Amino acid sequence: MASLKESNRTLQILENAVKGKYGVLAAICYNDVSQIEKVVSSLPFDSIMVDMSHYDHEENLSKTAALTKLCHEHALFTTPEEVEDFLKAGIDILAPSIGNIHGDYPPEGPKLDLTRLSSIDQQIRGRALMALHGTNDFTGDIMKKCIDAGAVKLNVNKLLLEVWHVHLRENADKPFMQRTDEGIKVLQEEVERWMDICGSSGKA
């Protein structure tokens, strides 16, 4: 019987991306954590996402600001020792913390430790593959640099959905099905554009 690595299509695609030195766009990832203060203060973490939708707008913003400050004060980058711990756990794909975050970045944009990313790539090469979360606000140039540094699975959200949302807003007066069908075409074109940027068009 074939092993997981031999039979899993996702892993095969990512292995090909490693060999071809291109990136593969991946689906949205969502993490929800309750009792966030306790988690932040007592556990190491890469990123935390919290659902504040049950609060009214002002309280949502207030709590978000406080928790963001708390998280930033405790933020950790993935260390070589942690990489080894994950590898010993038998992982197939590692998503390191190098300054990337879920959600939008500050006005100055992403501040990524690409040297750390490249070092982690060298450390795990042949033992695991590398994913990257938190690609909101990435430019094509940043994405390419991350791929060059070893990331092969790029989790995307805003990079694709923003054009979809713009299309829906600008065509709100059109019939629903027409707006949806046209939106799918817009979204497909954006996916293809990012695949070209990542170098994976016609490969994965």
Short mmCIF file of C-alpha atoms in Angstrom, two decimals:
data_model
loop_
_atom_site.label_atom_id
_atom_site.label_comp_id
_atom_site.label_asym_id
_atom_site.label_seq_id
_atom_site.Cartn_x
_atom_site.Cartn_y
_atom_site.Cartn_z
CA MET A 1 0.00 0.00 0.00
CA ALA A 2 1.29 3.44 -0.92
CA SER A 3 2.30 5.73 1.92
CA LEU A 4 0.59 9.07 2.56
CA LYS A 5 3.43 10.95 0.92
CA GLU A 6 3.21 8.70 -2.14
CA SER A 7 -0.58 8.86 -2.52
CA ASN A 8 -1.56 12.32 -1.24
CA ARG A 9 -2.22 14.64 -4.19
CA THR A 10 -1.59 17.81 -2.18
CA LEU A 11 1.82 16.61 -1.05
CA GLN A 12 2.68 15.55 -4.61
CA ILE A 13 1.79 19.01 -5.91
CA LEU A 14 3.91 20.67 -3.23
CA GLU A 15 6.86 18.34 -3.85
CA ASN A 16 6.71 19.35 -7.52
CA ALA A 17 6.65 22.99 -6.43
CA VAL A 18 9.83 22.45 -4.43
CA LYS A 19 11.57 20.88 -7.42
CA GLY A 20 10.33 23.57 -9.80
CA LYS A 21 10.91 26.45 -7.36
CA TYR A 22 7.41 27.90 -7.69
CA GLY A 23 4.58 28.57 -5.26
CA VAL A 24 1.12 27.05 -5.03
CA LEU A 25 -1.90 29.07 -3.90
CA ALA A 26 -3.84 27.33 -1.14
CA ALA A 27 -7.25 27.66 0.49
CA ILE A 28 -8.27 29.88 3.39
CA CYS A 29 -7.28 28.82 6.92
CA TYR A 30 -9.24 29.95 9.99
CA ASN A 31 -8.31 29.50 13.65
CA ASP A 32 -10.53 30.40 16.58
CA VAL A 33 -9.21 30.62 20.15
CA SER A 34 -11.23 31.28 23.30
CA GLN A 35 -9.72 32.59 26.54
CA ILE A 36 -7.11 34.35 24.47
CA GLU A 37 -5.39 36.14 27.35
CA LYS A 38 -4.56 32.81 28.99
CA VAL A 39 -3.36 31.33 25.70
CA VAL A 40 -1.16 34.31 24.85
CA SER A 41 0.44 34.51 28.28
CA SER A 42 1.07 30.80 28.80
CA LEU A 43 1.65 29.19 25.40
CA PRO A 44 3.94 29.79 22.42
CA PHE A 45 1.99 30.58 19.27
CA ASP A 46 2.44 31.59 15.65
CA SER A 47 -0.84 33.41 15.14
CA ILE A 48 -4.23 33.78 16.80
CA MET A 49 -7.60 34.65 15.27
CA VAL A 50 -10.61 35.59 17.37
CA ASP A 51 -14.26 36.02 16.40
CA MET A 52 -15.49 39.34 17.87
CA SER A 53 -18.66 39.55 15.78
CA HIS A 54 -20.94 39.07 18.80
CA TYR A 55 -19.81 42.44 20.23
CA ASP A 56 -21.12 45.76 19.00
CA HIS A 57 -18.81 47.75 16.74
CA GLU A 58 -17.19 49.97 19.36
CA GLU A 59 -16.58 47.16 21.85
CA ASN A 60 -15.27 44.99 19.03
CA LEU A 61 -12.69 47.63 18.11
CA SER A 62 -11.74 48.25 21.73
CA LYS A 63 -11.20 44.58 22.54
CA THR A 64 -9.42 43.98 19.24
CA ALA A 65 -6.96 46.81 19.93
CA ALA A 66 -6.23 45.52 23.43
CA LEU A 67 -5.76 41.93 22.32
CA THR A 68 -3.64 42.93 19.34
CA LYS A 69 -1.31 44.82 21.68
CA LEU A 70 -1.16 41.80 23.98
CA CYS A 71 -0.35 39.44 21.10
CA HIS A 72 2.31 41.73 19.68
CA GLU A 73 4.01 41.94 23.07
CA HIS A 74 4.23 38.15 23.19
CA ALA A 75 4.85 37.48 19.50
CA LEU A 76 7.39 34.76 18.74
CA PHE A 77 9.26 33.80 15.61
CA THR A 78 9.81 30.14 14.85
CA THR A 79 13.19 29.01 16.17
CA PRO A 80 15.45 26.22 14.84
CA GLU A 81 14.71 24.25 18.01
CA GLU A 82 10.97 24.52 17.42
CA VAL A 83 11.45 23.41 13.83
CA GLU A 84 13.16 20.25 15.05
CA ASP A 85 10.37 19.63 17.56
CA PHE A 86 7.79 19.77 14.78
CA LEU A 87 9.87 17.55 12.53
CA LYS A 88 10.17 14.97 15.30
CA ALA A 89 6.37 15.03 15.55
CA GLY A 90 6.27 13.67 12.00
CA ILE A 91 4.79 16.66 10.19
CA ASP A 92 4.68 16.84 6.40
CA ILE A 93 4.22 20.62 6.09
CA LEU A 94 5.53 23.37 8.38
CA ALA A 95 4.01 26.88 8.56
CA PRO A 96 6.61 29.03 10.37
CA SER A 97 6.17 32.41 12.00
CA ILE A 98 8.48 34.97 10.36
CA GLY A 99 6.53 38.17 10.97
CA ASN A 100 3.53 37.08 8.93
CA ILE A 101 0.07 37.57 10.46
CA HIS A 102 -3.52 36.65 9.71
CA GLY A 103 -5.49 39.69 8.61
CA ASP A 104 -4.35 43.03 7.25
CA TYR A 105 -0.89 44.42 7.92
CA PRO A 106 -0.08 47.89 9.29
CA PRO A 107 0.23 50.79 6.82
CA GLU A 108 3.95 50.10 6.34
CA GLY A 109 3.11 46.63 5.04
CA PRO A 110 4.52 43.18 5.85
CA LYS A 111 7.88 43.07 7.63
CA LEU A 112 9.06 39.53 7.04
CA ASP A 113 12.24 37.84 8.20
CA LEU A 114 13.11 36.25 4.86
CA THR A 115 16.54 35.24 6.13
CA ARG A 116 14.83 33.17 8.82
CA LEU A 117 12.47 31.69 6.22
CA SER A 118 15.40 30.67 4.03
CA SER A 119 17.23 29.20 7.01
CA ILE A 120 14.18 27.15 7.99
CA ASP A 121 13.92 25.94 4.40
CA GLN A 122 17.49 24.68 4.54
CA GLN A 123 16.80 23.04 7.89
CA ILE A 124 13.71 21.12 6.75
CA ARG A 125 14.77 20.42 3.15
CA GLY A 126 14.07 16.80 2.32
CA ARG A 127 12.20 16.26 5.59
CA ALA A 128 9.14 18.51 5.25
CA LEU A 129 7.60 21.14 3.01
CA MET A 130 6.96 24.76 3.91
CA ALA A 131 3.66 26.65 3.94
CA LEU A 132 3.11 30.35 4.57
CA HIS A 133 0.03 31.89 6.17
CA GLY A 134 -0.86 35.56 6.40
CA THR A 135 -0.47 36.73 2.80
CA ASN A 136 -2.92 39.64 2.97
CA ASP A 137 -1.35 42.76 1.46
CA PHE A 138 1.51 40.80 -0.13
CA THR A 139 2.77 42.28 -3.36
CA GLY A 140 3.85 40.04 -6.19
CA ASP A 141 7.46 40.84 -5.33
CA ILE A 142 7.03 39.80 -1.69
CA MET A 143 5.33 36.58 -2.76
CA LYS A 144 8.18 35.75 -5.13
CA LYS A 145 10.76 36.42 -2.41
CA CYS A 146 8.94 34.05 -0.06
CA ILE A 147 8.90 31.38 -2.75
CA ASP A 148 12.60 31.94 -3.42
CA ALA A 149 13.17 31.50 0.32
CA GLY A 150 11.45 28.12 0.31
CA ALA A 151 7.69 28.58 0.74
CA VAL A 152 5.73 26.34 -1.63
CA LYS A 153 2.19 26.44 -0.19
CA LEU A 154 0.84 29.98 -0.02
CA ASN A 155 -2.43 30.36 1.89
CA VAL A 156 -4.43 33.22 0.40
CA ASN A 157 -7.62 35.06 1.25
CA LYS A 158 -7.79 38.80 0.59
CA LEU A 159 -5.46 38.57 -2.40
CA LEU A 160 -8.20 36.75 -4.29
CA LEU A 161 -11.42 37.80 -2.61
CA GLU A 162 -10.82 41.53 -2.85
CA VAL A 163 -11.48 41.59 -6.60
CA TRP A 164 -14.62 39.51 -6.03
CA HIS A 165 -15.93 41.98 -3.46
CA VAL A 166 -15.14 44.94 -5.69
CA HIS A 167 -17.00 43.29 -8.56
CA LEU A 168 -20.07 42.65 -6.40
CA ARG A 169 -20.15 46.24 -5.16
CA GLU A 170 -19.70 47.76 -8.60
CA ASN A 171 -22.36 45.54 -10.18
CA ALA A 172 -24.97 45.52 -7.43
CA ASP A 173 -27.70 46.59 -9.86
CA LYS A 174 -27.26 43.57 -12.13
CA PRO A 175 -29.35 40.39 -11.82
CA PHE A 176 -27.94 38.02 -9.21
CA MET A 177 -26.96 35.19 -11.56
CA GLN A 178 -25.37 37.55 -14.09
CA ARG A 179 -23.40 39.26 -11.33
CA THR A 180 -22.30 35.89 -9.94
CA ASP A 181 -21.31 34.40 -13.29
CA GLU A 182 -19.31 37.49 -14.21
CA GLY A 183 -17.76 37.50 -10.75
CA ILE A 184 -16.56 33.93 -11.14
CA LYS A 185 -14.79 34.95 -14.33
CA VAL A 186 -13.18 37.91 -12.54
CA LEU A 187 -12.09 35.62 -9.70
CA GLN A 188 -10.71 33.05 -12.13
CA GLU A 189 -8.65 35.70 -13.88
CA GLU A 190 -7.23 36.85 -10.54
CA VAL A 191 -6.36 33.28 -9.57
CA GLU A 192 -4.58 32.85 -12.89
CA ARG A 193 -2.73 36.14 -12.40
CA TRP A 194 -1.42 35.04 -9.01
CA MET A 195 -0.53 31.61 -10.36
CA ASP A 196 1.58 33.38 -12.99
CA ILE A 197 3.24 35.44 -10.26
CA CYS A 198 3.95 32.31 -8.23
CA GLY A 199 5.25 30.49 -11.29
CA SER A 200 2.85 27.58 -10.95
CA SER A 201 0.69 28.09 -14.05
CA GLY A 202 0.46 24.85 -15.98
CA LYS A 203 2.53 22.99 -13.39
CA ALA A 204 0.44 22.05 -10.36
#
